[in-house]
Amino acid sequence: IAPEGKCKHENTTCNPEIFNTTEIAKACPEAQCNFAFYGGKSLYHQYVPTFQMFNLFVFFWLINFVIALGQCALAGAFASYYWAFRKPDDIPPHPLFTAFGRAIRYHTGSLAFGSLLLALIQMFKIVLEYLDRRLKDPQNNISKFLQCCLKCCFWCLENVIKYFNRNAYVMIAIYGKNFCRSARDAFNLLMRNILKIAVMDKVTDFVLILGKILVAGCIGMLAFLLFTQRLPTIIEGPTSLNYYWVPLLTVIIGSYLVAHGFFSVYAMCIDTIFICFCEDMERNNGSTGKPYFIAPTLHGTLKKMQLVPQKQKE
């Protein structure tokens, strides 16, 4: 840089270690070589923010793909149990590994497409949040209201896509069709059994949230007794804490997250079994020629909940 702005070498790149010995310092005695910024002005450095957004998008895509792969593998394992007529004799060996290999070999494209839809919605949410933070000061009430509406719409859309993706992955694991056909079949099946789905979802959500709270509460109670030195039989060494609320909350939150991970397997199992049950009720009538594949104990439980017809052909 030149303080007076009369140097023809102004705004050129320089090396501060040898600047005083170069021709630029001799031609412009008042010029200085100062740090400007990291990187440079190449094409790569100009598109660094774009590359970062692309990396974030790929990160969302990969995370959703891993989740979709796990859901499809679990759905395949649970579906192989349900559609085994003689349980457990007809259940294939190692059903989880078999379903995982089948998902990797045949359904990678379908899972990638479903996770791509979810990643696009999540990127739209990130861009909307970024614009909200950049335009926060000059906003008026109307723009704030519109942004709140957009956030709510994208949140609802994301949860709806997640729900239908789960059911589409179940149909993929059962029939092996592509994502679009599986999503269409799952949607039609859910619409034909909307009342059963509503009852089952509410009961399942209530039971699972109670289980998570029970696990977190029990672990939190044990941690509280340990941190307050009320369990002397299992204490070895000094365990006194001046302030035990932070580790206690950490343990409770961590135990809840771990319980959520384990209970998500049960949730996928319930969704898979129930979709298979709805398919079974439509394809078969309980007669000798078309018997139900559902286990007798589960059939009795669903019958008590009035989710199956009371009069059936034997």
mmCIF file of C-alpha atoms in Angstrom:
data_model
loop_
_atom_site.group_PDB
_atom_site.id
_atom_site.type_symbol
_atom_site.label_atom_id
_atom_site.label_comp_id
_atom_site.label_asym_id
_atom_site.label_seq_id
_atom_site.Cartn_x
_atom_site.Cartn_y
_atom_site.Cartn_z
ATOM 1 C CA ILE A 1 0.000 0.000 0.000
ATOM 2 C CA ALA A 2 1.030 3.603 -0.584
ATOM 3 C CA PRO A 3 -0.281 6.226 1.883
ATOM 4 C CA GLU A 4 -0.450 8.903 -0.805
ATOM 5 C CA GLY A 5 -1.713 6.535 -3.495
ATOM 6 C CA LYS A 6 0.897 7.555 -6.074
ATOM 7 C CA CYS A 7 2.731 4.237 -6.424
ATOM 8 C CA LYS A 8 2.155 2.198 -9.557
ATOM 9 C CA HIS A 9 2.806 -1.026 -7.580
ATOM 10 C CA GLU A 10 -0.085 -0.443 -5.180
ATOM 11 C CA ASN A 11 -2.342 -3.453 -4.434
ATOM 12 C CA THR A 12 0.229 -5.927 -5.709
ATOM 13 C CA THR A 13 1.380 -8.973 -3.742
ATOM 14 C CA CYS A 14 4.580 -8.577 -1.728
ATOM 15 C CA ASN A 15 6.773 -10.453 0.738
ATOM 16 C CA PRO A 16 7.209 -8.531 4.022
ATOM 17 C CA GLU A 17 10.515 -10.275 4.840
ATOM 18 C CA ILE A 18 12.367 -9.005 1.755
ATOM 19 C CA PHE A 19 10.202 -6.024 0.862
ATOM 20 C CA ASN A 20 12.753 -3.406 1.847
ATOM 21 C CA THR A 21 15.335 -4.891 -0.534
ATOM 22 C CA THR A 22 13.079 -5.007 -3.588
ATOM 23 C CA GLU A 23 12.729 -2.516 -6.421
ATOM 24 C CA ILE A 24 9.242 -1.547 -5.175
ATOM 25 C CA ALA A 25 10.677 -0.080 -1.955
ATOM 26 C CA LYS A 26 13.202 1.902 -3.977
ATOM 27 C CA ALA A 27 10.626 3.179 -6.466
ATOM 28 C CA CYS A 28 8.089 4.039 -3.746
ATOM 29 C CA PRO A 29 9.944 4.870 -0.510
ATOM 30 C CA GLU A 30 6.714 5.444 1.460
ATOM 31 C CA ALA A 31 5.104 2.151 0.384
ATOM 32 C CA GLN A 32 4.437 -0.534 2.997
ATOM 33 C CA CYS A 33 3.920 -4.283 2.793
ATOM 34 C CA ASN A 34 1.047 -5.155 5.148
ATOM 35 C CA PHE A 35 -1.034 -8.276 5.703
ATOM 36 C CA ALA A 36 -4.274 -8.182 3.691
ATOM 37 C CA PHE A 37 -6.113 -11.515 4.104
ATOM 38 C CA TYR A 38 -5.554 -15.241 4.019
ATOM 39 C CA GLY A 39 -5.789 -17.043 0.696
ATOM 40 C CA GLY A 40 -5.770 -15.159 -2.538
ATOM 41 C CA LYS A 41 -7.887 -13.852 -5.363
ATOM 42 C CA SER A 42 -7.882 -17.000 -7.452
ATOM 43 C CA LEU A 43 -11.045 -18.646 -8.757
ATOM 44 C CA TYR A 44 -10.898 -21.167 -5.925
ATOM 45 C CA HIS A 45 -10.779 -18.523 -3.188
ATOM 46 C CA GLN A 46 -13.642 -16.609 -4.758
ATOM 47 C CA TYR A 47 -15.911 -19.671 -4.523
ATOM 48 C CA VAL A 48 -14.875 -20.871 -1.058
ATOM 49 C CA PRO A 49 -18.296 -19.968 0.474
ATOM 50 C CA THR A 50 -19.998 -21.888 -2.330
ATOM 51 C CA PHE A 51 -17.808 -24.917 -1.654
ATOM 52 C CA GLN A 52 -18.624 -24.675 2.031
ATOM 53 C CA MET A 53 -22.354 -24.669 1.275
ATOM 54 C CA PHE A 54 -21.835 -27.656 -0.994
ATOM 55 C CA ASN A 55 -19.961 -29.487 1.773
ATOM 56 C CA LEU A 56 -22.814 -28.762 4.173
ATOM 57 C CA PHE A 57 -25.330 -30.089 1.651
ATOM 58 C CA VAL A 58 -23.302 -33.287 1.118
ATOM 59 C CA PHE A 59 -23.028 -33.665 4.896
ATOM 60 C CA PHE A 60 -26.825 -33.548 5.251
ATOM 61 C CA TRP A 61 -27.167 -35.959 2.338
ATOM 62 C CA LEU A 62 -24.750 -38.483 3.836
ATOM 63 C CA ILE A 63 -26.296 -38.274 7.295
ATOM 64 C CA ASN A 64 -29.781 -38.865 5.891
ATOM 65 C CA PHE A 65 -28.465 -41.689 3.697
ATOM 66 C CA VAL A 66 -26.928 -43.469 6.688
ATOM 67 C CA ILE A 67 -30.206 -43.097 8.605
ATOM 68 C CA ALA A 68 -32.173 -44.355 5.592
ATOM 69 C CA LEU A 69 -29.845 -47.337 5.214
ATOM 70 C CA GLY A 70 -30.336 -48.260 8.854
ATOM 71 C CA GLN A 71 -34.110 -47.906 8.606
ATOM 72 C CA CYS A 72 -34.291 -50.026 5.453
ATOM 73 C CA ALA A 73 -32.092 -52.735 6.981
ATOM 74 C CA LEU A 74 -34.199 -52.839 10.151
ATOM 75 C CA ALA A 75 -37.409 -52.871 8.118
ATOM 76 C CA GLY A 76 -36.133 -55.789 6.051
ATOM 77 C CA ALA A 77 -35.241 -57.764 9.175
ATOM 78 C CA PHE A 78 -38.604 -57.155 10.856
ATOM 79 C CA ALA A 79 -40.521 -57.824 7.633
ATOM 80 C CA SER A 80 -38.746 -61.168 7.204
ATOM 81 C CA TYR A 81 -40.003 -62.099 10.672
ATOM 82 C CA TYR A 82 -43.569 -61.036 9.932
ATOM 83 C CA TRP A 83 -43.897 -62.768 6.546
ATOM 84 C CA ALA A 84 -42.516 -66.042 7.885
ATOM 85 C CA PHE A 85 -45.589 -68.296 8.043
ATOM 86 C CA ARG A 86 -44.142 -70.688 10.611
ATOM 87 C CA LYS A 87 -42.280 -68.665 13.193
ATOM 88 C CA PRO A 88 -39.411 -69.072 13.908
ATOM 89 C CA ASP A 89 -38.748 -71.978 11.517
ATOM 90 C CA ASP A 90 -39.274 -69.966 8.297
ATOM 91 C CA ILE A 91 -37.254 -66.947 9.449
ATOM 92 C CA PRO A 92 -34.042 -66.778 7.364
ATOM 93 C CA PRO A 93 -30.719 -67.027 9.204
ATOM 94 C CA HIS A 94 -29.098 -63.737 10.188
ATOM 95 C CA PRO A 95 -32.053 -61.591 9.019
ATOM 96 C CA LEU A 96 -30.438 -58.266 9.928
ATOM 97 C CA PHE A 97 -27.218 -58.904 8.003
ATOM 98 C CA THR A 98 -29.216 -60.301 5.086
ATOM 99 C CA ALA A 99 -31.456 -57.241 4.993
ATOM 100 C CA PHE A 100 -28.441 -54.921 5.249
ATOM 101 C CA GLY A 101 -26.693 -56.637 2.351
ATOM 102 C CA ARG A 102 -29.877 -56.553 0.287
ATOM 103 C CA ALA A 103 -30.287 -52.845 0.942
ATOM 104 C CA ILE A 104 -26.673 -52.139 -0.049
ATOM 105 C CA ARG A 105 -26.848 -54.261 -3.201
ATOM 106 C CA TYR A 106 -30.284 -53.421 -4.594
ATOM 107 C CA HIS A 107 -31.702 -50.303 -2.917
ATOM 108 C CA THR A 108 -28.808 -47.828 -2.693
ATOM 109 C CA GLY A 109 -30.267 -45.560 -5.386
ATOM 110 C CA SER A 110 -33.705 -45.461 -3.783
ATOM 111 C CA LEU A 111 -32.235 -44.646 -0.380
ATOM 112 C CA ALA A 112 -30.006 -41.952 -1.898
ATOM 113 C CA PHE A 113 -32.976 -40.364 -3.661
ATOM 114 C CA GLY A 114 -35.085 -40.304 -0.502
ATOM 115 C CA SER A 115 -32.250 -38.827 1.541
ATOM 116 C CA LEU A 116 -31.628 -36.274 -1.240
ATOM 117 C CA LEU A 117 -35.169 -34.916 -0.894
ATOM 118 C CA LEU A 118 -34.707 -34.528 2.845
ATOM 119 C CA ALA A 119 -31.272 -32.894 2.423
ATOM 120 C CA LEU A 120 -32.716 -30.323 -0.002
ATOM 121 C CA ILE A 121 -35.393 -29.321 2.489
ATOM 122 C CA GLN A 122 -32.827 -29.035 5.273
ATOM 123 C CA MET A 123 -30.632 -26.850 3.071
ATOM 124 C CA PHE A 124 -33.578 -24.565 2.358
ATOM 125 C CA LYS A 125 -34.072 -24.249 6.107
ATOM 126 C CA ILE A 126 -30.398 -23.351 6.603
ATOM 127 C CA VAL A 127 -30.523 -20.743 3.828
ATOM 128 C CA LEU A 128 -33.697 -19.276 5.295
ATOM 129 C CA GLU A 129 -32.097 -19.062 8.729
ATOM 130 C CA TYR A 130 -29.010 -17.431 7.214
ATOM 131 C CA LEU A 131 -31.115 -14.810 5.442
ATOM 132 C CA ASP A 132 -33.038 -14.217 8.638
ATOM 133 C CA ARG A 133 -29.823 -13.435 10.525
ATOM 134 C CA ARG A 134 -28.398 -11.248 7.761
ATOM 135 C CA LEU A 135 -31.600 -9.242 7.328
ATOM 136 C CA LYS A 136 -32.552 -9.084 10.977
ATOM 137 C CA ASP A 137 -32.094 -5.358 11.575
ATOM 138 C CA PRO A 138 -34.009 -3.804 8.649
ATOM 139 C CA GLN A 139 -36.944 -6.186 8.974
ATOM 140 C CA ASN A 140 -40.482 -4.989 9.447
ATOM 141 C CA ASN A 141 -43.394 -6.868 10.975
ATOM 142 C CA ILE A 142 -44.645 -8.211 7.643
ATOM 143 C CA SER A 143 -41.280 -9.703 6.686
ATOM 144 C CA LYS A 144 -40.907 -11.228 10.160
ATOM 145 C CA PHE A 145 -44.355 -12.789 9.855
ATOM 146 C CA LEU A 146 -43.553 -14.205 6.411
ATOM 147 C CA GLN A 147 -40.274 -15.668 7.610
ATOM 148 C CA CYS A 148 -41.980 -17.287 10.592
ATOM 149 C CA CYS A 149 -44.554 -18.791 8.237
ATOM 150 C CA LEU A 150 -41.810 -20.107 5.945
ATOM 151 C CA LYS A 151 -39.932 -21.648 8.881
ATOM 152 C CA CYS A 152 -43.104 -23.326 10.090
ATOM 153 C CA CYS A 153 -43.912 -24.622 6.609
ATOM 154 C CA PHE A 154 -40.436 -26.051 6.071
ATOM 155 C CA TRP A 155 -40.477 -27.635 9.547
ATOM 156 C CA CYS A 156 -43.808 -29.316 8.792
ATOM 157 C CA LEU A 157 -42.613 -30.355 5.342
ATOM 158 C CA GLU A 158 -39.428 -31.870 6.764
ATOM 159 C CA ASN A 159 -41.347 -33.960 9.306
ATOM 160 C CA VAL A 160 -43.883 -35.081 6.702
ATOM 161 C CA ILE A 161 -41.091 -36.145 4.324
ATOM 162 C CA LYS A 162 -39.350 -38.006 7.161
ATOM 163 C CA TYR A 163 -42.569 -39.847 8.008
ATOM 164 C CA PHE A 164 -43.326 -40.865 4.428
ATOM 165 C CA ASN A 165 -39.684 -41.773 3.801
ATOM 166 C CA ARG A 166 -39.782 -44.232 6.692
ATOM 167 C CA ASN A 167 -42.875 -45.920 5.302
ATOM 168 C CA ALA A 168 -41.422 -45.879 1.778
ATOM 169 C CA TYR A 169 -38.297 -47.638 3.066
ATOM 170 C CA VAL A 170 -40.516 -50.293 4.647
ATOM 171 C CA MET A 171 -42.239 -50.895 1.303
ATOM 172 C CA ILE A 172 -38.835 -51.006 -0.409
ATOM 173 C CA ALA A 173 -37.664 -53.634 2.074
ATOM 174 C CA ILE A 174 -40.833 -55.714 1.531
ATOM 175 C CA TYR A 175 -41.327 -55.558 -2.245
ATOM 176 C CA GLY A 176 -37.999 -54.235 -3.572
ATOM 177 C CA LYS A 177 -39.582 -51.556 -5.770
ATOM 178 C CA ASN A 178 -38.035 -48.153 -6.458
ATOM 179 C CA PHE A 179 -38.519 -45.174 -4.172
ATOM 180 C CA CYS A 180 -41.318 -43.433 -6.068
ATOM 181 C CA ARG A 181 -43.484 -46.532 -6.431
ATOM 182 C CA SER A 182 -42.829 -47.537 -2.839
ATOM 183 C CA ALA A 183 -43.721 -44.060 -1.574
ATOM 184 C CA ARG A 184 -46.926 -44.114 -3.638
ATOM 185 C CA ASP A 185 -47.917 -47.565 -2.367
ATOM 186 C CA ALA A 186 -47.119 -46.610 1.222
ATOM 187 C CA PHE A 187 -49.157 -43.415 0.940
ATOM 188 C CA ASN A 188 -52.166 -45.270 -0.513
ATOM 189 C CA LEU A 189 -51.907 -47.941 2.170
ATOM 190 C CA LEU A 190 -51.790 -45.346 4.932
ATOM 191 C CA MET A 191 -54.766 -43.483 3.504
ATOM 192 C CA ARG A 192 -56.828 -46.682 3.367
ATOM 193 C CA ASN A 193 -56.003 -47.354 7.031
ATOM 194 C CA ILE A 194 -55.863 -43.792 8.329
ATOM 195 C CA LEU A 195 -57.821 -44.490 11.528
ATOM 196 C CA LYS A 196 -55.706 -47.494 12.442
ATOM 197 C CA ILE A 197 -52.524 -45.548 11.745
ATOM 198 C CA ALA A 198 -53.687 -42.617 13.903
ATOM 199 C CA VAL A 199 -54.511 -44.880 16.862
ATOM 200 C CA MET A 200 -51.305 -46.867 16.588
ATOM 201 C CA ASP A 201 -49.082 -43.791 16.196
ATOM 202 C CA LYS A 202 -50.541 -42.079 19.244
ATOM 203 C CA VAL A 203 -50.230 -45.177 21.414
ATOM 204 C CA THR A 204 -46.702 -45.868 20.169
ATOM 205 C CA ASP A 205 -45.490 -42.306 20.686
ATOM 206 C CA PHE A 206 -46.918 -42.240 24.207
ATOM 207 C CA VAL A 207 -45.338 -45.544 25.217
ATOM 208 C CA LEU A 208 -41.960 -44.695 23.705
ATOM 209 C CA ILE A 209 -41.761 -41.259 25.313
ATOM 210 C CA LEU A 210 -42.655 -42.831 28.663
ATOM 211 C CA GLY A 211 -39.856 -45.350 28.184
ATOM 212 C CA LYS A 212 -37.327 -42.626 27.383
ATOM 213 C CA ILE A 213 -38.388 -40.562 30.386
ATOM 214 C CA LEU A 214 -38.251 -43.644 32.620
ATOM 215 C CA VAL A 215 -34.709 -44.506 31.512
ATOM 216 C CA ALA A 216 -33.473 -40.917 31.866
ATOM 217 C CA GLY A 217 -35.208 -40.553 35.228
ATOM 218 C CA CYS A 218 -33.729 -43.754 36.654
ATOM 219 C CA ILE A 219 -30.210 -42.896 35.478
ATOM 220 C CA GLY A 220 -30.632 -39.354 36.785
ATOM 221 C CA MET A 221 -31.746 -40.651 40.180
ATOM 222 C CA LEU A 222 -28.753 -42.968 40.419
ATOM 223 C CA ALA A 223 -26.430 -40.147 39.373
ATOM 224 C CA PHE A 224 -27.971 -37.825 41.981
ATOM 225 C CA LEU A 225 -27.483 -40.410 44.738
ATOM 226 C CA LEU A 226 -23.902 -40.965 43.619
ATOM 227 C CA PHE A 227 -22.943 -37.308 43.305
ATOM 228 C CA THR A 228 -24.457 -36.446 46.694
ATOM 229 C CA GLN A 229 -22.609 -39.389 48.348
ATOM 230 C CA ARG A 230 -25.801 -41.180 49.340
ATOM 231 C CA LEU A 231 -24.602 -44.517 47.950
ATOM 232 C CA PRO A 232 -21.540 -45.264 50.101
ATOM 233 C CA THR A 233 -21.472 -48.936 49.134
ATOM 234 C CA ILE A 234 -20.362 -48.243 45.533
ATOM 235 C CA ILE A 235 -18.158 -45.199 46.159
ATOM 236 C CA GLU A 236 -14.414 -45.772 45.822
ATOM 237 C CA GLY A 237 -12.264 -42.772 46.551
ATOM 238 C CA PRO A 238 -13.246 -39.103 46.803
ATOM 239 C CA THR A 239 -16.314 -38.271 44.740
ATOM 240 C CA SER A 240 -17.456 -35.070 46.416
ATOM 241 C CA LEU A 241 -18.523 -32.291 44.067
ATOM 242 C CA ASN A 242 -18.878 -28.632 44.902
ATOM 243 C CA TYR A 243 -21.533 -28.206 42.232
ATOM 244 C CA TYR A 244 -23.173 -31.401 40.997
ATOM 245 C CA TRP A 245 -25.968 -29.973 38.841
ATOM 246 C CA VAL A 246 -23.873 -29.662 35.686
ATOM 247 C CA PRO A 247 -22.675 -33.303 35.653
ATOM 248 C CA LEU A 248 -26.154 -34.412 36.747
ATOM 249 C CA LEU A 249 -27.824 -32.635 33.821
ATOM 250 C CA THR A 250 -25.133 -33.991 31.494
ATOM 251 C CA VAL A 251 -25.860 -37.545 32.617
ATOM 252 C CA ILE A 252 -29.628 -37.081 32.281
ATOM 253 C CA ILE A 253 -29.393 -35.562 28.790
ATOM 254 C CA GLY A 254 -26.878 -38.189 27.671
ATOM 255 C CA SER A 255 -28.998 -41.054 28.997
ATOM 256 C CA TYR A 256 -32.050 -39.638 27.235
ATOM 257 C CA LEU A 257 -30.165 -39.460 23.921
ATOM 258 C CA VAL A 258 -28.912 -43.029 24.328
ATOM 259 C CA ALA A 259 -32.433 -44.193 25.183
ATOM 260 C CA HIS A 260 -33.751 -42.338 22.138
ATOM 261 C CA GLY A 261 -31.283 -44.215 19.936
ATOM 262 C CA PHE A 262 -32.318 -47.598 21.330
ATOM 263 C CA PHE A 263 -36.046 -46.852 21.292
ATOM 264 C CA SER A 264 -35.823 -45.708 17.669
ATOM 265 C CA VAL A 265 -35.188 -49.374 16.810
ATOM 266 C CA TYR A 266 -38.453 -50.303 18.543
ATOM 267 C CA ALA A 267 -40.244 -47.486 16.725
ATOM 268 C CA MET A 268 -39.013 -48.805 13.373
ATOM 269 C CA CYS A 269 -40.101 -52.277 14.386
ATOM 270 C CA ILE A 270 -43.597 -51.079 15.235
ATOM 271 C CA ASP A 271 -43.937 -49.149 11.974
ATOM 272 C CA THR A 272 -42.744 -52.125 9.930
ATOM 273 C CA ILE A 273 -44.927 -54.662 11.689
ATOM 274 C CA PHE A 274 -47.977 -52.439 11.410
ATOM 275 C CA ILE A 275 -47.497 -51.788 7.666
ATOM 276 C CA CYS A 276 -47.031 -55.515 7.146
ATOM 277 C CA PHE A 277 -50.177 -56.069 9.194
ATOM 278 C CA CYS A 278 -52.183 -53.675 7.015
ATOM 279 C CA GLU A 279 -50.868 -55.425 3.900
ATOM 280 C CA ASP A 280 -51.735 -58.791 5.429
ATOM 281 C CA MET A 281 -55.293 -57.707 6.209
ATOM 282 C CA GLU A 282 -55.822 -56.558 2.610
ATOM 283 C CA ARG A 283 -54.197 -59.522 0.876
ATOM 284 C CA ASN A 284 -55.597 -62.300 3.059
ATOM 285 C CA ASN A 285 -58.893 -63.059 4.782
ATOM 286 C CA GLY A 286 -57.912 -65.628 7.396
ATOM 287 C CA SER A 287 -59.317 -68.586 5.488
ATOM 288 C CA THR A 288 -57.510 -71.846 4.827
ATOM 289 C CA GLY A 289 -56.514 -70.733 1.344
ATOM 290 C CA LYS A 290 -55.440 -67.255 2.442
ATOM 291 C CA PRO A 291 -54.330 -67.434 6.066
ATOM 292 C CA TYR A 292 -52.977 -64.479 7.982
ATOM 293 C CA PHE A 293 -49.221 -64.263 8.475
ATOM 294 C CA ILE A 294 -49.561 -62.354 11.731
ATOM 295 C CA ALA A 295 -48.494 -64.126 14.920
ATOM 296 C CA PRO A 296 -51.468 -65.363 17.012
ATOM 297 C CA THR A 297 -50.451 -63.392 20.106
ATOM 298 C CA LEU A 298 -50.075 -60.132 18.146
ATOM 299 C CA HIS A 299 -53.323 -60.848 16.325
ATOM 300 C CA GLY A 300 -55.113 -61.186 19.645
ATOM 301 C CA THR A 301 -53.627 -57.940 20.948
ATOM 302 C CA LEU A 302 -54.659 -55.975 17.852
ATOM 303 C CA LYS A 303 -58.086 -57.581 17.953
ATOM 304 C CA LYS A 304 -58.593 -56.312 21.494
ATOM 305 C CA MET A 305 -57.634 -52.836 20.262
ATOM 306 C CA GLN A 306 -60.301 -53.260 17.537
ATOM 307 C CA LEU A 307 -57.726 -52.829 14.772
ATOM 308 C CA VAL A 308 -58.784 -56.054 13.022
ATOM 309 C CA PRO A 309 -62.257 -57.181 11.942
ATOM 310 C CA GLN A 310 -64.181 -58.968 14.654
ATOM 311 C CA LYS A 311 -65.704 -61.491 12.266
ATOM 312 C CA GLN A 312 -63.152 -63.487 10.343
ATOM 313 C CA LYS A 313 -63.329 -66.583 8.187
ATOM 314 C CA GLU A 314 -61.605 -69.612 9.603
#
